[in-house]
């Protein structure tokens, strides 16, 4: 039997004692119990009220989200550099992109049937000692023409996946770019579109994502084919020749697109381009084991676009302006493997290019970024 409200405030055992004993002593005893119990009830009520008042007061006066040691000073320094009025410098842009293209020509960034004919021996950029000779079956999956070989785009938006994008309202600005590059098959549906946009001309597909989300396409591939619908006719860029295991997985992507008549167009990174790109950035002081997808895409955009805008590039756990906590990605909080990527160092490189007017970083909401 459950306990009733009456049993909580006036136990039956106490009532029985008062009834059985009778007389003045019983009434006195009953009065004492009532008085004692009343004090307990009032005391409990006061304790609860006090606790809630303390909680409300503590909430109202709680300090800003805790930052790691030295992070506030670091963010303040970055914002000081970023807050200077941005102005594009054609001279600095030409100087930097000339150096970049001398080693990393963007029209060689993607393997095509023209630049990689049957019989070509490819050296993997992640496994220097391994090679692969291109056979007709692999050759037929190559795109015929390079997407960047015949034109220079006016404006390009490179969209990283940083948590800073949430509540940014940057969707319309991103979608207004002539060419939009996204990283690692990010979600664009529902609440995200307002902040990250929906237009996609090229999106990368990290093999680890294909393994985790879609079981390496070894079984049912319908889910993967359906996920490509949100990217329309975009190019799906894969590192098919970085390491040996990536080749069959990337080919399965191409076969899935073909089997399900997807509008997406799989294309493969040229390992020579990736090797040269690592060498280029190492010459600028960036010596991480492997470049992140974000800086790879920013580099490609600088070779193919006159005006490059970066969104979602912020490698820190707190918002730059309001310091509230951010998730690592705008759609999840999966952490970056710091053994391979040097994200803060890469961001510092990109911030230097922003300060020099070579490209433009957008931090925070897009209204602030436009000022």
PDB file of N, CA and C in Angstrom, residues 129-215:
ATOM      1  N   UNK A 129      56.223   3.972 -49.724  1.00  0.00           N
ATOM      2  CA  UNK A 129      56.840   2.835 -50.394  1.00  0.00           C
ATOM      3  C   UNK A 129      55.860   2.039 -51.244  1.00  0.00           C
ATOM      4  N   UNK A 130      54.552   2.299 -51.095  1.00  0.00           N
ATOM      5  CA  UNK A 130      53.539   1.535 -51.826  1.00  0.00           C
ATOM      6  C   UNK A 130      53.137   2.227 -53.114  1.00  0.00           C
ATOM      7  N   UNK A 131      52.935   1.436 -54.148  1.00  0.00           N
ATOM      8  CA  UNK A 131      52.514   1.963 -55.446  1.00  0.00           C
ATOM      9  C   UNK A 131      51.354   1.134 -55.982  1.00  0.00           C
ATOM     10  N   UNK A 132      50.663   1.689 -56.949  1.00  0.00           N
ATOM     11  CA  UNK A 132      49.546   1.000 -57.589  1.00  0.00           C
ATOM     12  C   UNK A 132      49.534   1.358 -59.064  1.00  0.00           C
ATOM     13  N   UNK A 133      49.472   0.350 -59.914  1.00  0.00           N
ATOM     14  CA  UNK A 133      49.388   0.593 -61.346  1.00  0.00           C
ATOM     15  C   UNK A 133      47.921   0.655 -61.760  1.00  0.00           C
ATOM     16  N   UNK A 134      47.580   1.704 -62.477  1.00  0.00           N
ATOM     17  CA  UNK A 134      46.192   1.938 -62.849  1.00  0.00           C
ATOM     18  C   UNK A 134      45.772   0.989 -63.968  1.00  0.00           C
ATOM     19  N   UNK A 135      44.728   0.223 -63.685  1.00  0.00           N
ATOM     20  CA  UNK A 135      44.163  -0.710 -64.647  1.00  0.00           C
ATOM     21  C   UNK A 135      42.857  -0.141 -65.204  1.00  0.00           C
ATOM     22  N   UNK A 136      42.368  -0.687 -66.313  1.00  0.00           N
ATOM     23  CA  UNK A 136      41.157  -0.135 -66.950  1.00  0.00           C
ATOM     24  C   UNK A 136      39.957  -0.012 -66.014  1.00  0.00           C
ATOM     25  N   UNK A 137      39.761  -0.990 -65.106  1.00  0.00           N
ATOM     26  CA  UNK A 137      38.600  -0.949 -64.221  1.00  0.00           C
ATOM     27  C   UNK A 137      38.643   0.255 -63.289  1.00  0.00           C
ATOM     28  N   UNK A 138      39.834   0.595 -62.794  1.00  0.00           N
ATOM     29  CA  UNK A 138      39.980   1.788 -61.945  1.00  0.00           C
ATOM     30  C   UNK A 138      39.915   3.043 -62.796  1.00  0.00           C
ATOM     31  N   UNK A 139      40.541   2.985 -63.971  1.00  0.00           N
ATOM     32  CA  UNK A 139      40.599   4.158 -64.856  1.00  0.00           C
ATOM     33  C   UNK A 139      39.206   4.662 -65.206  1.00  0.00           C
ATOM     34  N   UNK A 140      38.266   3.760 -65.395  1.00  0.00           N
ATOM     35  CA  UNK A 140      36.924   4.192 -65.818  1.00  0.00           C
ATOM     36  C   UNK A 140      36.185   4.965 -64.730  1.00  0.00           C
ATOM     37  N   UNK A 141      36.654   4.878 -63.469  1.00  0.00           N
ATOM     38  CA  UNK A 141      36.011   5.640 -62.392  1.00  0.00           C
ATOM     39  C   UNK A 141      36.540   7.072 -62.312  1.00  0.00           C
ATOM     40  N   UNK A 142      37.583   7.387 -63.068  1.00  0.00           N
ATOM     41  CA  UNK A 142      38.164   8.733 -63.020  1.00  0.00           C
ATOM     42  C   UNK A 142      37.294   9.714 -63.792  1.00  0.00           C
ATOM     43  N   UNK A 143      37.198  10.920 -63.296  1.00  0.00           N
ATOM     44  CA  UNK A 143      36.479  11.970 -63.995  1.00  0.00           C
ATOM     45  C   UNK A 143      37.243  12.341 -65.269  1.00  0.00           C
ATOM     46  N   UNK A 144      36.531  12.758 -66.283  1.00  0.00           N
ATOM     47  CA  UNK A 144      37.201  13.057 -67.554  1.00  0.00           C
ATOM     48  C   UNK A 144      37.892  14.411 -67.540  1.00  0.00           C
ATOM     49  N   UNK A 145      37.210  15.426 -67.014  1.00  0.00           N
ATOM     50  CA  UNK A 145      37.774  16.775 -67.002  1.00  0.00           C
ATOM     51  C   UNK A 145      37.924  17.277 -65.580  1.00  0.00           C
ATOM     52  N   UNK A 146      38.994  17.993 -65.327  1.00  0.00           N
ATOM     53  CA  UNK A 146      39.247  18.548 -64.002  1.00  0.00           C
ATOM     54  C   UNK A 146      38.254  19.677 -63.713  1.00  0.00           C
ATOM     55  N   UNK A 147      37.624  19.673 -62.550  1.00  0.00           N
ATOM     56  CA  UNK A 147      36.611  20.717 -62.260  1.00  0.00           C
ATOM     57  C   UNK A 147      37.189  22.118 -62.164  1.00  0.00           C
ATOM     58  N   UNK A 148      38.508  22.270 -61.981  1.00  0.00           N
ATOM     59  CA  UNK A 148      39.097  23.603 -61.840  1.00  0.00           C
ATOM     60  C   UNK A 148      39.977  24.005 -63.017  1.00  0.00           C
ATOM     61  N   UNK A 149      39.949  23.243 -64.076  1.00  0.00           N
ATOM     62  CA  UNK A 149      40.922  23.494 -65.144  1.00  0.00           C
ATOM     63  C   UNK A 149      40.507  24.581 -66.127  1.00  0.00           C
ATOM     64  N   UNK A 150      39.203  24.839 -66.240  1.00  0.00           N
ATOM     65  CA  UNK A 150      38.739  25.731 -67.304  1.00  0.00           C
ATOM     66  C   UNK A 150      38.250  27.092 -66.841  1.00  0.00           C
ATOM     67  N   UNK A 151      38.225  27.331 -65.525  1.00  0.00           N
ATOM     68  CA  UNK A 151      37.698  28.609 -65.070  1.00  0.00           C
ATOM     69  C   UNK A 151      38.271  28.995 -63.716  1.00  0.00           C
ATOM     70  N   UNK A 152      38.219  30.284 -63.454  1.00  0.00           N
ATOM     71  CA  UNK A 152      38.595  30.834 -62.159  1.00  0.00           C
ATOM     72  C   UNK A 152      37.314  31.366 -61.531  1.00  0.00           C
ATOM     73  N   UNK A 153      36.940  30.827 -60.392  1.00  0.00           N
ATOM     74  CA  UNK A 153      35.717  31.270 -59.737  1.00  0.00           C
ATOM     75  C   UNK A 153      35.929  32.624 -59.069  1.00  0.00           C
ATOM     76  N   UNK A 154      34.862  33.416 -59.019  1.00  0.00           N
ATOM     77  CA  UNK A 154      34.957  34.724 -58.386  1.00  0.00           C
ATOM     78  C   UNK A 154      34.992  34.586 -56.866  1.00  0.00           C
ATOM     79  N   UNK A 155      33.931  34.003 -56.298  1.00  0.00           N
ATOM     80  CA  UNK A 155      33.877  33.841 -54.840  1.00  0.00           C
ATOM     81  C   UNK A 155      33.718  32.365 -54.486  1.00  0.00           C
ATOM     82  N   UNK A 156      34.488  31.928 -53.505  1.00  0.00           N
ATOM     83  CA  UNK A 156      34.395  30.560 -53.002  1.00  0.00           C
ATOM     84  C   UNK A 156      34.221  30.593 -51.492  1.00  0.00           C
ATOM     85  N   UNK A 157      33.330  29.753 -50.991  1.00  0.00           N
ATOM     86  CA  UNK A 157      33.150  29.593 -49.549  1.00  0.00           C
ATOM     87  C   UNK A 157      33.655  28.215 -49.167  1.00  0.00           C
ATOM     88  N   UNK A 158      34.597  28.186 -48.237  1.00  0.00           N
ATOM     89  CA  UNK A 158      35.083  26.925 -47.694  1.00  0.00           C
ATOM     90  C   UNK A 158      34.476  26.801 -46.298  1.00  0.00           C
ATOM     91  N   UNK A 159      33.665  25.769 -46.092  1.00  0.00           N
ATOM     92  CA  UNK A 159      32.907  25.647 -44.860  1.00  0.00           C
ATOM     93  C   UNK A 159      33.484  24.522 -44.007  1.00  0.00           C
ATOM     94  N   UNK A 160      34.156  24.913 -42.926  1.00  0.00           N
ATOM     95  CA  UNK A 160      34.596  23.928 -41.953  1.00  0.00           C
ATOM     96  C   UNK A 160      33.413  23.508 -41.105  1.00  0.00           C
ATOM     97  N   UNK A 161      33.637  22.606 -40.177  1.00  0.00           N
ATOM     98  CA  UNK A 161      32.528  22.072 -39.391  1.00  0.00           C
ATOM     99  C   UNK A 161      32.569  22.483 -37.925  1.00  0.00           C
ATOM    100  N   UNK A 162      33.296  23.552 -37.600  1.00  0.00           N
ATOM    101  CA  UNK A 162      33.443  23.973 -36.217  1.00  0.00           C
ATOM    102  C   UNK A 162      32.134  24.337 -35.541  1.00  0.00           C
ATOM    103  N   UNK A 163      32.073  24.091 -34.224  1.00  0.00           N
ATOM    104  CA  UNK A 163      30.879  24.424 -33.444  1.00  0.00           C
ATOM    105  C   UNK A 163      30.530  25.898 -33.475  1.00  0.00           C
ATOM    106  N   UNK A 164      31.482  26.735 -33.854  1.00  0.00           N
ATOM    107  CA  UNK A 164      31.245  28.177 -33.952  1.00  0.00           C
ATOM    108  C   UNK A 164      30.146  28.514 -34.964  1.00  0.00           C
ATOM    109  N   UNK A 165      29.863  27.586 -35.887  1.00  0.00           N
ATOM    110  CA  UNK A 165      28.833  27.854 -36.897  1.00  0.00           C
ATOM    111  C   UNK A 165      27.425  27.884 -36.316  1.00  0.00           C
ATOM    112  N   UNK A 166      27.180  27.147 -35.251  1.00  0.00           N
ATOM    113  CA  UNK A 166      25.834  27.142 -34.670  1.00  0.00           C
ATOM    114  C   UNK A 166      25.464  28.536 -34.170  1.00  0.00           C
ATOM    115  N   UNK A 167      24.252  28.950 -34.503  1.00  0.00           N
ATOM    116  CA  UNK A 167      23.731  30.284 -34.154  1.00  0.00           C
ATOM    117  C   UNK A 167      24.465  31.410 -34.879  1.00  0.00           C
ATOM    118  N   UNK A 168      25.199  31.085 -35.936  1.00  0.00           N
ATOM    119  CA  UNK A 168      25.932  32.116 -36.673  1.00  0.00           C
ATOM    120  C   UNK A 168      25.061  32.830 -37.691  1.00  0.00           C
ATOM    121  N   UNK A 169      24.016  32.169 -38.179  1.00  0.00           N
ATOM    122  CA  UNK A 169      23.178  32.762 -39.212  1.00  0.00           C
ATOM    123  C   UNK A 169      23.905  32.994 -40.516  1.00  0.00           C
ATOM    124  N   UNK A 170      24.927  32.188 -40.813  1.00  0.00           N
ATOM    125  CA  UNK A 170      25.756  32.410 -42.002  1.00  0.00           C
ATOM    126  C   UNK A 170      25.249  31.695 -43.250  1.00  0.00           C
ATOM    127  N   UNK A 171      24.130  30.982 -43.145  1.00  0.00           N
ATOM    128  CA  UNK A 171      23.661  30.171 -44.258  1.00  0.00           C
ATOM    129  C   UNK A 171      23.497  30.927 -45.569  1.00  0.00           C
ATOM    130  N   UNK A 172      22.827  32.067 -45.543  1.00  0.00           N
ATOM    131  CA  UNK A 172      22.586  32.821 -46.777  1.00  0.00           C
ATOM    132  C   UNK A 172      23.890  33.337 -47.382  1.00  0.00           C
ATOM    133  N   UNK A 173      24.797  33.789 -46.542  1.00  0.00           N
ATOM    134  CA  UNK A 173      26.061  34.297 -47.043  1.00  0.00           C
ATOM    135  C   UNK A 173      26.875  33.183 -47.695  1.00  0.00           C
ATOM    136  N   UNK A 174      26.876  32.017 -47.075  1.00  0.00           N
ATOM    137  CA  UNK A 174      27.592  30.872 -47.647  1.00  0.00           C
ATOM    138  C   UNK A 174      26.990  30.492 -48.995  1.00  0.00           C
ATOM    139  N   UNK A 175      25.673  30.404 -49.046  1.00  0.00           N
ATOM    140  CA  UNK A 175      25.008  29.986 -50.280  1.00  0.00           C
ATOM    141  C   UNK A 175      25.144  31.009 -51.402  1.00  0.00           C
ATOM    142  N   UNK A 176      25.496  32.233 -51.083  1.00  0.00           N
ATOM    143  CA  UNK A 176      25.659  33.263 -52.123  1.00  0.00           C
ATOM    144  C   UNK A 176      26.977  33.133 -52.880  1.00  0.00           C
ATOM    145  N   UNK A 177      27.900  32.318 -52.386  1.00  0.00           N
ATOM    146  CA  UNK A 177      29.191  32.145 -53.057  1.00  0.00           C
ATOM    147  C   UNK A 177      28.999  31.386 -54.372  1.00  0.00           C
ATOM    148  N   UNK A 178      29.879  31.652 -55.318  1.00  0.00           N
ATOM    149  CA  UNK A 178      29.785  30.981 -56.619  1.00  0.00           C
ATOM    150  C   UNK A 178      30.114  29.496 -56.503  1.00  0.00           C
ATOM    151  N   UNK A 179      31.060  29.159 -55.634  1.00  0.00           N
ATOM    152  CA  UNK A 179      31.469  27.761 -55.460  1.00  0.00           C
ATOM    153  C   UNK A 179      31.602  27.490 -53.966  1.00  0.00           C
ATOM    154  N   UNK A 180      30.912  26.454 -53.477  1.00  0.00           N
ATOM    155  CA  UNK A 180      30.893  26.148 -52.047  1.00  0.00           C
ATOM    156  C   UNK A 180      31.546  24.788 -51.808  1.00  0.00           C
ATOM    157  N   UNK A 181      32.536  24.781 -50.934  1.00  0.00           N
ATOM    158  CA  UNK A 181      33.270  23.566 -50.583  1.00  0.00           C
ATOM    159  C   UNK A 181      32.957  23.208 -49.137  1.00  0.00           C
ATOM    160  N   UNK A 182      32.600  21.952 -48.892  1.00  0.00           N
ATOM    161  CA  UNK A 182      32.317  21.479 -47.540  1.00  0.00           C
ATOM    162  C   UNK A 182      33.209  20.291 -47.206  1.00  0.00           C
ATOM    163  N   UNK A 183      33.290  19.988 -45.907  1.00  0.00           N
ATOM    164  CA  UNK A 183      34.229  18.972 -45.442  1.00  0.00           C
ATOM    165  C   UNK A 183      33.517  17.800 -44.770  1.00  0.00           C
ATOM    166  N   UNK A 184      33.835  16.593 -45.193  1.00  0.00           N
ATOM    167  CA  UNK A 184      33.502  15.362 -44.481  1.00  0.00           C
ATOM    168  C   UNK A 184      32.013  15.099 -44.308  1.00  0.00           C
ATOM    169  N   UNK A 185      31.278  15.243 -45.388  1.00  0.00           N
ATOM    170  CA  UNK A 185      29.860  14.854 -45.438  1.00  0.00           C
ATOM    171  C   UNK A 185      29.054  15.380 -44.250  1.00  0.00           C
ATOM    172  N   UNK A 186      29.035  16.685 -44.028  1.00  0.00           N
ATOM    173  CA  UNK A 186      28.316  17.228 -42.868  1.00  0.00           C
ATOM    174  C   UNK A 186      26.812  17.276 -43.111  1.00  0.00           C
ATOM    175  N   UNK A 187      26.001  17.207 -42.049  1.00  0.00           N
ATOM    176  CA  UNK A 187      24.546  17.349 -42.222  1.00  0.00           C
ATOM    177  C   UNK A 187      24.180  18.792 -42.541  1.00  0.00           C
ATOM    178  N   UNK A 188      23.202  18.944 -43.434  1.00  0.00           N
ATOM    179  CA  UNK A 188      22.755  20.277 -43.857  1.00  0.00           C
ATOM    180  C   UNK A 188      21.273  20.482 -43.600  1.00  0.00           C
ATOM    181  N   UNK A 189      20.597  19.456 -43.158  1.00  0.00           N
ATOM    182  CA  UNK A 189      19.138  19.502 -43.056  1.00  0.00           C
ATOM    183  C   UNK A 189      18.665  20.190 -41.789  1.00  0.00           C
ATOM    184  N   UNK A 190      17.371  20.436 -41.740  1.00  0.00           N
ATOM    185  CA  UNK A 190      16.710  20.942 -40.537  1.00  0.00           C
ATOM    186  C   UNK A 190      17.281  22.246 -40.031  1.00  0.00           C
ATOM    187  N   UNK A 191      17.594  22.270 -38.732  1.00  0.00           N
ATOM    188  CA  UNK A 191      18.042  23.483 -38.066  1.00  0.00           C
ATOM    189  C   UNK A 191      19.391  23.978 -38.581  1.00  0.00           C
ATOM    190  N   UNK A 192      20.170  23.107 -39.207  1.00  0.00           N
ATOM    191  CA  UNK A 192      21.515  23.484 -39.611  1.00  0.00           C
ATOM    192  C   UNK A 192      21.548  24.449 -40.798  1.00  0.00           C
ATOM    193  N   UNK A 193      20.598  24.295 -41.717  1.00  0.00           N
ATOM    194  CA  UNK A 193      20.640  25.070 -42.950  1.00  0.00           C
ATOM    195  C   UNK A 193      20.747  26.575 -42.737  1.00  0.00           C
ATOM    196  N   UNK A 194      20.039  27.085 -41.736  1.00  0.00           N
ATOM    197  CA  UNK A 194      20.055  28.528 -41.470  1.00  0.00           C
ATOM    198  C   UNK A 194      21.463  29.027 -41.156  1.00  0.00           C
ATOM    199  N   UNK A 195      22.273  28.173 -40.571  1.00  0.00           N
ATOM    200  CA  UNK A 195      23.592  28.597 -40.112  1.00  0.00           C
ATOM    201  C   UNK A 195      24.735  28.160 -41.032  1.00  0.00           C
ATOM    202  N   UNK A 196      24.547  27.066 -41.754  1.00  0.00           N
ATOM    203  CA  UNK A 196      25.638  26.559 -42.595  1.00  0.00           C
ATOM    204  C   UNK A 196      25.302  26.565 -44.076  1.00  0.00           C
ATOM    205  N   UNK A 197      24.045  26.872 -44.413  1.00  0.00           N
ATOM    206  CA  UNK A 197      23.661  26.864 -45.814  1.00  0.00           C
ATOM    207  C   UNK A 197      23.388  25.462 -46.315  1.00  0.00           C
ATOM    208  N   UNK A 198      23.002  25.371 -47.599  1.00  0.00           N
ATOM    209  CA  UNK A 198      22.712  24.068 -48.203  1.00  0.00           C
ATOM    210  C   UNK A 198      23.441  23.860 -49.536  1.00  0.00           C
ATOM    211  N   UNK A 199      23.848  24.931 -50.158  1.00  0.00           N
ATOM    212  CA  UNK A 199      24.521  24.812 -51.453  1.00  0.00           C
ATOM    213  C   UNK A 199      25.841  24.068 -51.289  1.00  0.00           C
ATOM    214  N   UNK A 200      26.097  23.125 -52.188  1.00  0.00           N
ATOM    215  CA  UNK A 200      27.338  22.357 -52.139  1.00  0.00           C
ATOM    216  C   UNK A 200      27.805  22.075 -53.568  1.00  0.00           C
ATOM    217  N   UNK A 201      29.034  22.463 -53.866  1.00  0.00           N
ATOM    218  CA  UNK A 201      29.627  22.155 -55.166  1.00  0.00           C
ATOM    219  C   UNK A 201      30.689  21.068 -55.052  1.00  0.00           C
ATOM    220  N   UNK A 202      31.330  20.998 -53.893  1.00  0.00           N
ATOM    221  CA  UNK A 202      32.311  19.940 -53.631  1.00  0.00           C
ATOM    222  C   UNK A 202      32.282  19.627 -52.145  1.00  0.00           C
ATOM    223  N   UNK A 203      32.272  18.336 -51.807  1.00  0.00           N
ATOM    224  CA  UNK A 203      32.303  17.925 -50.410  1.00  0.00           C
ATOM    225  C   UNK A 203      33.280  16.758 -50.283  1.00  0.00           C
ATOM    226  N   UNK A 204      34.100  16.789 -49.246  1.00  0.00           N
ATOM    227  CA  UNK A 204      35.046  15.705 -49.036  1.00  0.00           C
ATOM    228  C   UNK A 204      34.367  14.571 -48.259  1.00  0.00           C
ATOM    229  N   UNK A 205      34.941  13.376 -48.388  1.00  0.00           N
ATOM    230  CA  UNK A 205      34.428  12.205 -47.675  1.00  0.00           C
ATOM    231  C   UNK A 205      35.612  11.486 -47.039  1.00  0.00           C
ATOM    232  N   UNK A 206      35.763  11.678 -45.743  1.00  0.00           N
ATOM    233  CA  UNK A 206      36.838  11.020 -45.014  1.00  0.00           C
ATOM    234  C   UNK A 206      36.535   9.531 -44.881  1.00  0.00           C
ATOM    235  N   UNK A 207      37.490   8.647 -45.202  1.00  0.00           N
ATOM    236  CA  UNK A 207      37.232   7.202 -45.091  1.00  0.00           C
ATOM    237  C   UNK A 207      36.763   6.760 -43.717  1.00  0.00           C
ATOM    238  N   UNK A 208      37.241   7.414 -42.658  1.00  0.00           N
ATOM    239  CA  UNK A 208      36.806   7.016 -41.310  1.00  0.00           C
ATOM    240  C   UNK A 208      35.310   7.229 -41.123  1.00  0.00           C
ATOM    241  N   UNK A 209      34.758   8.270 -41.756  1.00  0.00           N
ATOM    242  CA  UNK A 209      33.322   8.520 -41.679  1.00  0.00           C
ATOM    243  C   UNK A 209      32.551   7.449 -42.442  1.00  0.00           C
ATOM    244  N   UNK A 210      33.078   7.060 -43.592  1.00  0.00           N
ATOM    245  CA  UNK A 210      32.432   6.004 -44.369  1.00  0.00           C
ATOM    246  C   UNK A 210      32.441   4.675 -43.609  1.00  0.00           C
ATOM    247  N   UNK A 211      33.511   4.440 -42.882  1.00  0.00           N
ATOM    248  CA  UNK A 211      33.613   3.211 -42.092  1.00  0.00           C
ATOM    249  C   UNK A 211      32.614   3.213 -40.938  1.00  0.00           C
ATOM    250  N   UNK A 212      32.549   4.333 -40.214  1.00  0.00           N
ATOM    251  CA  UNK A 212      31.725   4.392 -39.013  1.00  0.00           C
ATOM    252  C   UNK A 212      30.237   4.526 -39.312  1.00  0.00           C
ATOM    253  N   UNK A 213      29.894   5.369 -40.263  1.00  0.00           N
ATOM    254  CA  UNK A 213      28.478   5.623 -40.537  1.00  0.00           C
ATOM    255  C   UNK A 213      27.857   4.578 -41.454  1.00  0.00           C
ATOM    256  N   UNK A 214      28.647   4.065 -42.395  1.00  0.00           N
ATOM    257  CA  UNK A 214      28.066   3.233 -43.441  1.00  0.00           C
ATOM    258  C   UNK A 214      28.739   1.866 -43.579  1.00  0.00           C
ATOM    259  N   UNK A 215      29.448   1.437 -42.542  1.00  0.00           N
ATOM    260  CA  UNK A 215      30.034   0.104 -42.545  1.00  0.00           C
ATOM    261  C   UNK A 215      30.954  -0.167 -43.713  1.00  0.00           C
TER     262      UNK A 215
END
